XYZ file of C-alpha atoms in Angstrom:
693
model
C 99.913 -32.399 136.098
C 97.609 -29.266 137.079
C 98.746 -26.611 138.960
C 95.580 -24.667 140.524
C 95.472 -20.725 140.071
C 96.812 -17.913 142.625
C 94.115 -16.700 145.094
C 94.233 -12.684 144.344
C 94.627 -10.432 146.434
C 91.828 -9.255 148.567
C 91.979 -5.959 147.159
C 92.009 -6.659 143.610
C 89.103 -7.877 141.228
C 88.729 -11.731 140.132
C 87.743 -12.687 136.690
C 88.223 -9.695 134.682
C 86.794 -9.561 131.325
C 88.446 -7.407 128.840
C 85.323 -4.547 128.891
C 85.966 -4.362 132.926
C 89.407 -4.679 132.051
C 89.928 -1.774 129.921
C 86.827 0.595 132.119
C 89.646 -0.066 135.170
C 92.338 1.027 133.734
C 90.675 3.881 132.246
C 91.566 6.457 134.848
C 95.086 6.067 135.033
C 95.955 5.859 131.988
C 94.172 9.649 131.559
C 95.572 10.314 134.249
C 99.088 9.234 133.024
C 97.748 11.345 129.911
C 97.081 14.584 131.354
C 100.216 14.285 133.220
C 102.172 13.961 130.763
C 100.211 17.203 128.503
C 100.904 18.943 131.224
C 104.477 18.186 131.117
C 104.602 19.175 127.432
C 102.321 22.543 128.198
C 104.586 23.327 130.864
C 107.484 22.404 128.428
C 105.842 24.124 125.628
C 105.536 27.226 128.023
C 108.470 27.982 128.426
C 109.547 27.475 125.287
C 106.949 30.666 124.596
C 108.174 32.222 127.413
C 111.445 32.606 126.335
C 110.607 33.124 122.980
C 108.572 35.995 123.652
C 111.107 37.525 126.230
C 113.691 37.337 123.127
C 111.132 39.097 120.936
C 110.071 41.555 123.362
C 114.352 41.921 123.744
C 114.849 42.274 120.554
C 111.711 44.655 119.990
C 113.398 47.244 122.440
C 116.384 47.110 120.879
C 115.716 48.558 117.676
C 113.427 51.378 119.162
C 115.105 54.417 120.094
C 114.077 57.062 122.550
C 115.122 60.552 121.580
C 114.171 64.253 122.225
C 112.909 66.083 118.896
C 110.751 68.658 117.710
C 107.401 68.509 117.162
C 106.826 69.879 113.450
C 102.896 70.205 112.700
C 101.517 69.807 108.510
C 97.796 71.032 107.479
C 96.347 67.492 107.659
C 96.195 65.902 110.951
C 99.070 63.722 110.821
C 103.049 64.848 111.843
C 106.680 64.626 112.225
C 109.442 64.280 114.741
C 112.685 66.298 113.958
C 115.303 65.065 115.424
C 118.037 66.228 116.293
C 121.021 64.891 114.016
C 118.082 65.777 111.068
C 115.629 63.318 110.647
C 111.968 63.732 110.467
C 109.956 61.287 111.657
C 106.241 60.343 111.454
C 103.624 61.061 114.118
C 100.212 59.139 113.632
C 97.339 61.830 113.818
C 96.766 60.223 117.455
C 99.709 61.000 118.836
C 99.844 64.963 117.183
C 96.828 64.722 119.871
C 98.779 64.609 122.513
C 101.653 68.146 121.321
C 101.462 71.409 119.301
C 103.856 72.497 116.648
C 106.944 73.218 117.847
C 107.082 71.318 121.607
C 110.430 70.051 122.438
C 109.438 65.965 123.274
C 110.640 62.374 124.482
C 109.893 60.302 121.999
C 110.405 56.067 121.404
C 110.921 55.421 117.641
C 110.174 52.340 116.477
C 109.257 50.427 113.194
C 106.269 51.104 111.565
C 103.883 48.612 109.939
C 105.324 49.435 106.653
C 108.584 49.531 108.506
C 108.376 52.866 108.120
C 109.707 54.737 111.704
C 107.299 55.845 114.049
C 107.237 57.948 116.942
C 105.196 57.902 119.845
C 105.689 60.668 121.976
C 106.191 60.120 125.702
C 107.355 63.096 127.603
C 106.854 66.640 127.170
C 110.194 68.242 127.965
C 109.380 72.173 126.642
C 106.473 74.010 124.965
C 107.149 77.557 123.215
C 103.254 78.105 122.469
C 102.225 80.465 125.261
C 100.528 83.344 124.149
C 98.151 83.231 120.770
C 95.795 85.608 118.681
C 92.656 83.475 117.008
C 89.168 83.644 117.154
C 86.662 82.129 119.367
C 84.120 79.798 117.584
C 80.639 77.196 119.343
C 80.579 73.772 118.993
C 77.321 73.030 120.249
C 77.254 75.056 123.773
C 80.657 74.656 124.077
C 82.730 77.689 122.840
C 86.820 77.412 121.291
C 89.333 79.365 120.374
C 90.561 78.578 117.173
C 93.979 80.046 116.345
C 95.473 81.963 113.861
C 98.918 79.731 113.419
C 100.292 78.167 110.669
C 101.098 75.294 111.831
C 98.110 74.295 114.485
C 94.570 73.468 112.848
C 92.988 71.949 116.019
C 90.577 74.279 118.440
C 91.682 74.704 122.292
C 88.468 74.873 124.515
C 87.674 77.537 126.345
C 86.244 76.276 129.914
C 83.544 78.734 131.039
C 85.933 80.134 134.066
C 88.538 81.741 131.402
C 86.529 83.384 128.984
C 87.057 86.953 130.555
C 83.234 87.379 128.666
C 83.931 86.725 125.133
C 81.035 85.741 122.705
C 81.317 83.649 119.536
C 83.169 85.055 117.055
C 85.236 87.550 118.727
C 89.174 87.508 118.137
C 91.218 87.625 120.702
C 94.447 87.148 123.140
C 94.725 83.739 124.821
C 97.134 81.354 126.806
C 97.503 77.985 126.548
C 96.190 76.708 130.368
C 95.885 73.349 130.015
C 98.599 71.372 127.581
C 97.179 68.656 125.941
C 100.339 65.816 126.652
C 97.828 63.853 129.220
C 94.806 63.538 127.043
C 94.914 64.881 124.543
C 92.502 68.097 125.742
C 94.186 71.107 125.648
C 92.435 74.017 126.978
C 93.195 77.488 127.092
C 91.906 81.139 128.376
C 91.021 84.541 127.214
C 93.989 87.202 127.857
C 92.222 90.101 125.785
C 89.543 90.104 123.524
C 89.693 92.553 120.576
C 85.709 92.253 119.196
C 84.159 91.224 116.290
C 84.626 91.684 112.562
C 84.076 95.521 112.608
C 85.330 96.737 115.319
C 86.980 99.766 114.929
C 91.352 99.665 114.880
C 90.363 95.809 115.268
C 92.457 94.838 112.434
C 95.921 97.318 113.380
C 95.359 96.368 117.515
C 95.524 92.355 116.554
C 98.376 92.580 113.970
C 99.962 94.337 116.639
C 99.987 91.659 119.862
C 99.765 88.106 117.459
C 103.864 89.292 116.616
C 104.743 91.095 119.977
C 104.177 94.706 118.491
C 105.140 96.534 121.983
C 102.452 99.340 122.102
C 103.504 101.259 125.474
C 106.704 101.298 128.159
C 107.132 99.975 131.268
C 106.392 102.404 133.940
C 110.703 101.813 135.871
C 111.477 102.164 132.055
C 109.652 106.057 131.780
C 110.952 107.277 135.091
C 113.865 106.780 134.510
C 113.940 108.378 130.986
C 111.966 110.973 133.264
C 115.291 111.225 134.917
C 117.785 111.513 132.066
C 115.636 114.176 130.426
C 115.912 116.592 133.610
C 119.267 115.767 134.810
C 121.030 116.232 130.888
C 120.936 119.320 129.345
C 123.126 118.430 125.719
C 122.246 122.320 125.064
C 125.291 122.882 127.624
C 127.288 121.432 126.274
C 130.508 123.091 125.631
C 131.857 120.918 123.161
C 128.643 121.172 120.576
C 129.237 123.296 117.288
C 126.684 126.296 117.352
C 124.631 126.180 114.360
C 121.713 128.460 114.740
C 122.382 130.979 112.721
C 121.362 129.303 109.568
C 118.444 128.330 107.896
C 117.573 124.773 108.530
C 114.462 123.150 107.306
C 112.158 120.712 107.715
C 110.235 118.656 105.063
C 107.640 116.326 105.704
C 105.030 114.659 105.746
C 102.245 117.558 107.072
C 101.459 115.595 110.230
C 104.670 114.342 111.080
C 105.850 115.535 114.379
C 108.851 113.334 115.393
C 111.107 115.454 113.753
C 114.029 114.035 112.754
C 116.076 115.911 110.295
C 116.385 119.323 109.457
C 118.210 120.954 105.672
C 120.498 123.970 104.557
C 122.683 124.129 101.238
C 124.795 127.185 99.926
C 126.397 127.767 97.110
C 130.339 127.523 96.740
C 132.708 128.998 93.362
C 132.735 124.644 92.728
C 129.500 123.370 94.037
C 127.328 123.910 97.692
C 128.093 123.202 101.084
C 125.276 120.804 102.282
C 123.802 120.248 106.201
C 122.444 117.656 107.370
C 120.928 118.081 110.700
C 119.736 115.262 112.494
C 117.615 114.596 115.954
C 119.769 113.514 118.446
C 118.519 111.499 121.175
C 121.874 109.256 121.998
C 122.022 112.564 124.054
C 120.602 111.513 126.607
C 119.950 107.425 126.010
C 123.224 107.053 125.846
C 125.318 103.262 125.457
C 124.947 102.169 129.620
C 121.170 103.427 129.463
C 118.869 100.604 130.688
C 116.794 101.692 128.159
C 119.358 100.737 124.824
C 117.997 97.738 124.876
C 113.783 98.239 125.048
C 115.004 100.228 122.000
C 116.860 97.422 120.066
C 114.292 95.124 120.309
C 111.347 97.744 119.564
C 114.002 97.848 116.599
C 111.701 100.612 114.644
C 108.567 102.919 114.697
C 105.507 101.009 113.077
C 103.450 103.000 110.693
C 100.254 100.865 110.340
C 97.656 102.721 108.479
C 95.496 104.937 111.055
C 97.895 103.994 113.999
C 101.243 105.014 115.065
C 103.656 102.904 117.184
C 106.683 105.574 117.636
C 110.012 103.727 118.674
C 110.819 106.016 120.862
C 108.142 107.657 124.649
C 106.671 110.857 123.183
C 108.655 112.465 126.046
C 111.987 111.661 124.176
C 110.699 111.564 120.527
C 108.683 114.596 119.802
C 108.771 116.846 123.013
C 113.087 116.379 123.782
C 115.009 115.299 120.174
C 112.392 116.885 117.795
C 113.771 119.353 115.464
C 110.600 121.600 115.988
C 109.935 124.911 114.280
C 112.043 127.457 115.762
C 112.939 125.215 118.550
C 117.148 124.991 119.846
C 117.940 121.075 119.573
C 120.607 119.262 120.376
C 121.866 117.279 116.085
C 124.721 115.583 114.865
C 124.982 117.156 112.054
C 126.375 115.934 108.718
C 128.640 118.756 106.542
C 129.226 117.725 102.927
C 131.106 119.149 100.268
C 129.641 118.811 97.390
C 130.858 118.920 93.557
C 129.611 120.431 90.418
C 129.574 116.789 88.823
C 127.594 115.752 91.940
C 130.478 113.845 93.822
C 130.961 114.127 97.855
C 134.504 115.168 97.996
C 134.913 115.691 101.079
C 132.514 115.496 104.543
C 132.833 115.809 108.270
C 130.594 115.039 111.585
C 129.935 117.486 114.279
C 127.976 117.308 117.365
C 125.845 120.354 117.250
C 123.373 122.012 118.158
C 120.307 124.051 115.673
C 116.923 125.685 115.395
C 114.986 124.929 112.277
C 113.193 127.691 110.640
C 110.537 125.818 109.494
C 108.423 122.967 109.090
C 107.338 122.314 105.260
C 104.705 120.222 103.186
C 106.158 118.007 100.308
C 103.223 118.766 99.256
C 103.773 122.625 99.740
C 107.798 122.411 98.662
C 106.761 121.033 95.735
C 104.168 123.076 94.357
C 107.475 125.773 95.491
C 109.906 124.225 92.797
C 108.041 123.363 90.278
C 107.071 126.871 90.065
C 102.545 126.153 90.976
C 103.066 128.785 94.156
C 105.145 130.922 95.928
C 104.473 131.038 99.057
C 107.488 129.301 100.276
C 109.605 132.730 98.477
C 110.911 133.694 102.004
C 112.328 130.124 102.064
C 113.999 131.106 98.424
C 117.836 130.666 99.071
C 117.981 127.236 101.256
C 115.322 125.543 98.438
C 117.022 126.785 95.615
C 120.170 125.637 96.693
C 118.935 122.252 98.544
C 116.809 121.662 94.576
C 120.667 122.306 92.672
C 122.032 119.729 95.808
C 119.517 117.247 95.294
C 119.777 117.584 91.313
C 123.785 117.113 91.656
C 123.414 114.171 94.150
C 120.432 112.379 91.443
C 123.253 112.906 88.503
C 125.987 111.561 90.049
C 123.890 108.507 91.235
C 122.455 107.750 87.984
C 125.911 107.872 86.255
C 128.070 106.595 88.881
C 125.290 104.023 90.143
C 122.348 102.222 89.700
C 117.952 104.154 90.526
C 116.134 101.860 92.652
C 112.943 100.569 90.679
C 110.144 104.040 91.792
C 106.955 101.613 92.478
C 103.434 103.388 91.879
C 102.342 104.880 95.065
C 98.883 104.237 96.013
C 97.153 106.580 99.668
C 94.300 104.917 101.514
C 91.846 107.265 103.205
C 90.240 105.352 105.907
C 86.709 106.089 107.187
C 85.251 106.587 110.945
C 85.638 102.734 111.657
C 88.744 102.458 110.248
C 88.377 101.088 106.995
C 89.190 101.638 103.826
C 86.892 104.254 101.990
C 89.239 105.179 99.026
C 92.204 104.661 97.253
C 94.065 106.704 95.562
C 97.325 106.734 93.079
C 100.232 108.933 93.404
C 103.798 109.908 92.152
C 106.850 110.244 94.059
C 106.734 114.634 94.343
C 110.150 116.411 93.759
C 110.403 117.070 97.213
C 110.649 113.795 98.542
C 113.127 112.669 95.615
C 115.219 116.008 97.280
C 114.766 114.674 100.756
C 116.129 110.889 99.830
C 118.888 111.925 98.327
C 120.751 114.233 101.150
C 119.269 111.415 103.078
C 121.241 108.677 100.847
C 124.294 111.289 100.822
C 124.583 111.518 104.374
C 124.073 107.508 105.087
C 127.170 107.158 102.530
C 129.116 109.782 104.534
C 128.253 107.614 108.005
C 129.018 104.034 106.223
C 132.694 105.432 105.152
C 133.156 106.965 108.659
C 132.305 103.921 110.473
C 134.291 101.543 107.972
C 137.332 103.822 107.949
C 137.758 103.767 112.103
C 137.180 100.035 112.213
C 133.443 100.571 113.458
C 131.507 97.044 114.276
C 128.930 99.086 112.515
C 126.091 98.488 111.964
C 126.707 98.082 108.292
C 123.637 97.197 105.723
C 124.783 95.118 103.181
C 123.033 93.434 100.012
C 124.589 90.456 98.973
C 123.173 91.041 95.568
C 122.718 87.617 93.822
C 122.698 84.485 95.615
C 124.910 82.429 95.917
C 123.299 79.147 95.894
C 122.111 80.101 92.563
C 125.045 80.930 90.900
C 125.135 78.479 87.914
C 120.811 79.810 87.081
C 122.147 83.346 87.376
C 124.485 81.861 84.639
C 121.924 80.728 82.445
C 120.303 83.711 83.096
C 123.109 85.990 81.725
C 123.574 83.709 77.837
C 119.874 83.478 77.310
C 119.098 86.982 77.716
C 122.468 89.232 78.381
C 125.071 86.978 75.675
C 126.987 90.389 76.245
C 127.486 89.813 80.144
C 128.120 86.325 79.966
C 131.381 86.563 81.709
C 130.248 89.197 83.373
C 130.977 88.513 87.575
C 127.193 89.280 89.040
C 128.691 89.089 92.711
C 131.098 92.166 92.496
C 129.675 95.706 92.204
C 131.220 96.567 88.556
C 129.423 93.142 86.999
C 125.828 93.793 89.087
C 125.842 97.389 87.757
C 126.103 96.454 83.718
C 123.789 93.326 84.666
C 121.031 95.767 85.584
C 122.043 98.525 83.528
C 120.981 95.945 80.179
C 117.960 95.387 82.022
C 117.077 98.912 81.426
C 117.019 98.716 77.836
C 116.590 95.193 77.024
C 117.002 93.501 73.852
C 113.698 91.107 75.071
C 110.139 90.777 75.016
C 110.500 89.128 77.916
C 110.061 91.203 81.327
C 114.108 90.660 82.622
C 114.024 93.431 85.322
C 111.004 91.117 87.127
C 112.140 87.749 85.725
C 115.858 88.313 88.433
C 114.408 89.529 90.774
C 113.973 85.393 92.145
C 117.544 85.059 92.520
C 118.352 87.683 94.422
C 119.025 88.382 98.111
C 117.268 90.769 100.453
C 119.684 93.473 102.265
C 121.117 92.108 105.792
C 122.526 93.911 109.203
C 126.105 93.551 109.950
C 129.225 94.017 112.251
C 131.266 94.693 109.651
C 131.131 96.473 106.168
C 130.350 94.797 103.096
C 129.311 95.927 99.691
C 125.855 96.975 98.929
C 124.848 95.619 95.737
C 121.624 97.430 94.939
C 123.261 101.079 95.957
C 126.354 100.235 93.724
C 128.398 101.134 97.074
C 131.313 99.217 98.660
C 129.890 100.535 102.021
C 126.159 101.489 103.530
C 124.212 102.123 106.543
C 121.670 104.776 107.772
C 121.573 107.176 109.933
C 119.196 110.050 109.496
C 116.248 108.775 111.402
C 117.106 107.763 114.621
C 114.072 108.412 116.410
C 112.536 105.792 114.069
C 114.732 103.332 113.769
C 116.988 101.690 116.223
C 119.846 100.724 113.573
C 120.190 104.737 113.344
C 120.486 105.375 117.226
C 123.423 102.338 116.743
C 124.907 104.160 114.131
C 124.869 107.790 116.240
C 126.706 105.851 119.365
C 129.043 104.333 116.824
C 129.821 108.003 115.225
C 130.184 109.575 118.843
C 132.294 107.120 120.154
C 134.714 108.501 117.156
C 134.008 112.055 117.590
C 135.167 111.137 121.126
C 138.461 109.090 120.508
C 136.605 106.400 122.324
C 136.987 102.535 120.278
C 133.648 102.187 118.166
C 133.047 98.564 119.166
C 129.728 99.024 121.170
C 127.826 96.970 117.878
C 127.728 92.789 118.656
C 126.263 89.776 116.591
C 122.990 89.421 119.102
C 122.319 93.040 119.274
C 121.351 93.388 115.543
C 119.609 90.582 115.975
C 117.639 91.470 118.327
C 116.688 94.369 116.075
C 116.165 92.040 112.997
C 113.723 90.133 115.131
C 111.842 93.332 115.825
C 112.021 94.881 111.703
C 110.355 91.313 111.328
C 108.128 91.460 113.555
C 107.177 94.982 112.212
C 106.543 93.929 109.081
C 104.968 91.052 109.654
C 102.298 93.162 111.483
C 102.144 96.122 109.478
C 101.673 93.621 106.306
C 98.662 91.366 108.347
C 96.794 94.493 109.347
C 96.677 95.409 105.348
C 95.929 92.269 103.744
C 92.910 92.321 106.238
C 91.741 95.827 105.627
C 92.377 95.137 101.469
C 90.446 92.322 101.488
C 87.103 94.275 103.500
C 87.961 96.561 100.498
C 87.918 94.145 97.990
C 84.990 92.432 99.206
C 82.944 95.275 99.759
C 83.814 96.518 96.408
C 83.177 92.985 94.683
C 79.560 92.667 96.320
C 78.974 96.180 94.744
C 80.163 95.925 91.031
C 81.476 92.354 90.689
C 83.093 92.952 87.075
C 86.208 91.429 86.235
C 89.360 94.003 87.514
C 92.309 94.792 85.777
C 95.399 93.695 86.675
C 98.755 92.835 86.452
C 100.887 89.439 87.259
C 103.723 90.425 89.799
C 104.743 87.217 90.793
C 104.320 84.175 88.643
C 105.280 80.007 90.179
C 104.116 76.976 88.900
C 101.188 76.864 91.383
C 99.884 80.279 90.229
C 99.736 83.671 90.154
C 99.779 86.788 92.279
C 97.366 90.107 90.498
C 98.145 93.930 91.474
C 94.719 95.679 90.726
C 95.753 98.893 88.936
C 93.254 100.857 90.222
C 94.038 100.151 93.791
C 97.496 98.238 94.416
C 96.578 95.814 96.313
C 97.466 91.780 95.335
C 95.400 88.664 95.267
C 96.545 84.852 94.169
C 95.441 83.224 91.453
C 96.062 79.545 92.154
C 96.195 77.479 89.180
C 96.807 73.979 90.709
C 92.543 73.615 91.232
C 92.438 74.565 87.404
C 90.556 71.858 85.223
C 93.161 72.337 82.795
C 96.972 71.046 83.660
C 99.539 74.364 83.337
C 103.120 74.145 82.789
C 105.614 76.877 84.321
C 108.969 78.130 82.712
C 111.389 80.008 84.482
C 112.956 80.792 81.638
C 110.223 82.168 79.622
C 108.346 83.063 83.011
C 105.180 82.140 81.558
C 102.381 79.071 83.124
C 100.470 77.058 79.848
C 97.638 75.246 79.506
C 96.673 73.924 75.840
C 94.475 76.857 76.074
C 95.929 79.894 77.864
C 99.212 80.723 78.757
C 99.935 83.672 81.734
C 103.257 85.851 81.647
C 105.218 87.624 84.419
C 103.943 91.862 83.947
C 101.332 90.363 81.655
C 97.813 92.208 81.800
C 94.992 90.232 82.973
C 91.888 91.260 84.151
C 90.134 88.947 87.847
C 87.620 89.054 89.710
C 87.228 88.005 94.038
C 86.674 84.500 94.271
C 87.212 84.667 98.212
C 89.272 85.661 101.328
C 90.623 83.063 103.579
C 89.111 84.629 106.472
C 90.262 81.383 108.579
C 94.267 82.185 107.784
C 96.094 85.430 106.702
C 93.142 87.111 104.810
C 94.660 86.191 101.577
C 92.184 87.690 98.807
C 92.086 84.861 95.913
C 91.174 85.998 92.335
C 89.721 84.054 89.002
C 90.767 85.043 85.683
C 87.999 86.500 84.448
C 86.649 84.235 81.667
C 89.060 84.265 78.606
C 91.872 85.589 80.002
C 95.251 83.836 78.804
C 93.314 82.147 76.016
C 96.084 81.405 72.746
């Protein structure tokens, strides 16, 4: 029995061959595959996104967003100094967004080599406001090249902010646009000093660069004018009248702000020495609004060919200077000096004095040496003063230490303000006389302040560095074995060491070698030893027209004399004075280097022969040589020498296979060049054959 097949539905194909069947189901199969792949892809996408999100969270978790200060380098990269002291690398592209010294918000993340990298995200504060530089050209555009050790990039000067500047001009600028947004900073010109060769350029540029104030605000001058009108210290009944004493001033012939005068008379067992000091605090007291300005200025700035006085001329010269034949208020230190040079007693007085004469150092020195008798009318005070000086100097040599006297060199400038010639000179006996009397008065002022628990200002000199005590001990064991047990941090130990250095039993330059172990003098509100002077306490009081420290000492001395508490000086006050002193020192040094560089270039062009010099400082990188004839210095960089030099600090030498250079040794040098883009440092080269072994 056969069964007939059931007829297919009307919507289905009939009698399909295998090929036809495959073709018919392919679209369905492809659709199913696509559907399955889509589901799989969707699942993979969800996994990948989840992984990416997890990775992103992990990456974000290792990032750190903190504030930091940008630190520049000589290269294009820099570092972000975090508040906890860490230094994080800043790539060159990121450094374009900031200036060195900027405080910024950074994102710290791992770098390619797992080293942390800082990305600058936001500017918090930028201390760079004004700066000095030189105008340079690139194509048609003008830029300023800042004279900043940490900032190597140029800043664009847009046309509207050029103030008539020309290529090559030295300028004072201000930041016009910070680079935080696009890395393209701009500046505007505030002042044009002119091109190289402009008379006075070196001094003016250095003053502006370091913030040395050259004028007084009109409001301050009006306040001073009112004080000068309303105060008459000569009418003060408490002042001691010393106008009958034949005071004389001894100073440079051109000095106008004369702030001291001297008188001495002989007694049966020594002398009475009077040191009269100009009294500007008679007009500007502790409550004066001018006092913060005085402390900020810190001192008069003496440039070659320029002087920036600490006090206005109306006060320093017209009202207070101890001018010849003018009655002036003064603070007088009266000292009883024994035949041995010991200061037996002293006292301070607010007084009125009248200087009989303004004598020059040169004229007094000629008189004291017997070369001329033009000052015979002042013989009595001068002879007594010279005798006091010899006694004080002898006592200091016996009980303390005498300072090293460096050979002086006097610069003579031409009409354009450049060095015409340099003449060597020695310190005159008249200068030593004045110095001895000033030191004596200063010692008394320090003792007086300390005895009354005054808050300073004192000048302390700690002597040897505490952080190099082990090295100091090794130095003594190697070179002064008899003093290896001496305590270099006591006055007695310090004095013994330096006295031994004056007569060393060694061929090494021990006195010069020991300088690297010493500290600098500092200002203090508490009494502290001055090792260099070998004194338990020291300060200065004899130049209140020129030094803010002396001005403050006068205020404290007067507080004691009027039975008030001498607590006018505080830490912030001395910090302000210290900052002002550093600024003046930096400015005068800058100007001197620039003038010296011009002189050396001119001399080298006229005569390229080597200059006899002496090595005055030596380190692992090279040495500083000072030219004998002129006292000018330059650096010899031995890092660039084909030979490798090894540095021996115990022998103070730099030695290669064929050459050897030692501290204090003579050396002939030639000029290699001047760092005109930096601080005008002279670069020297040793002459051929120098230092040969």
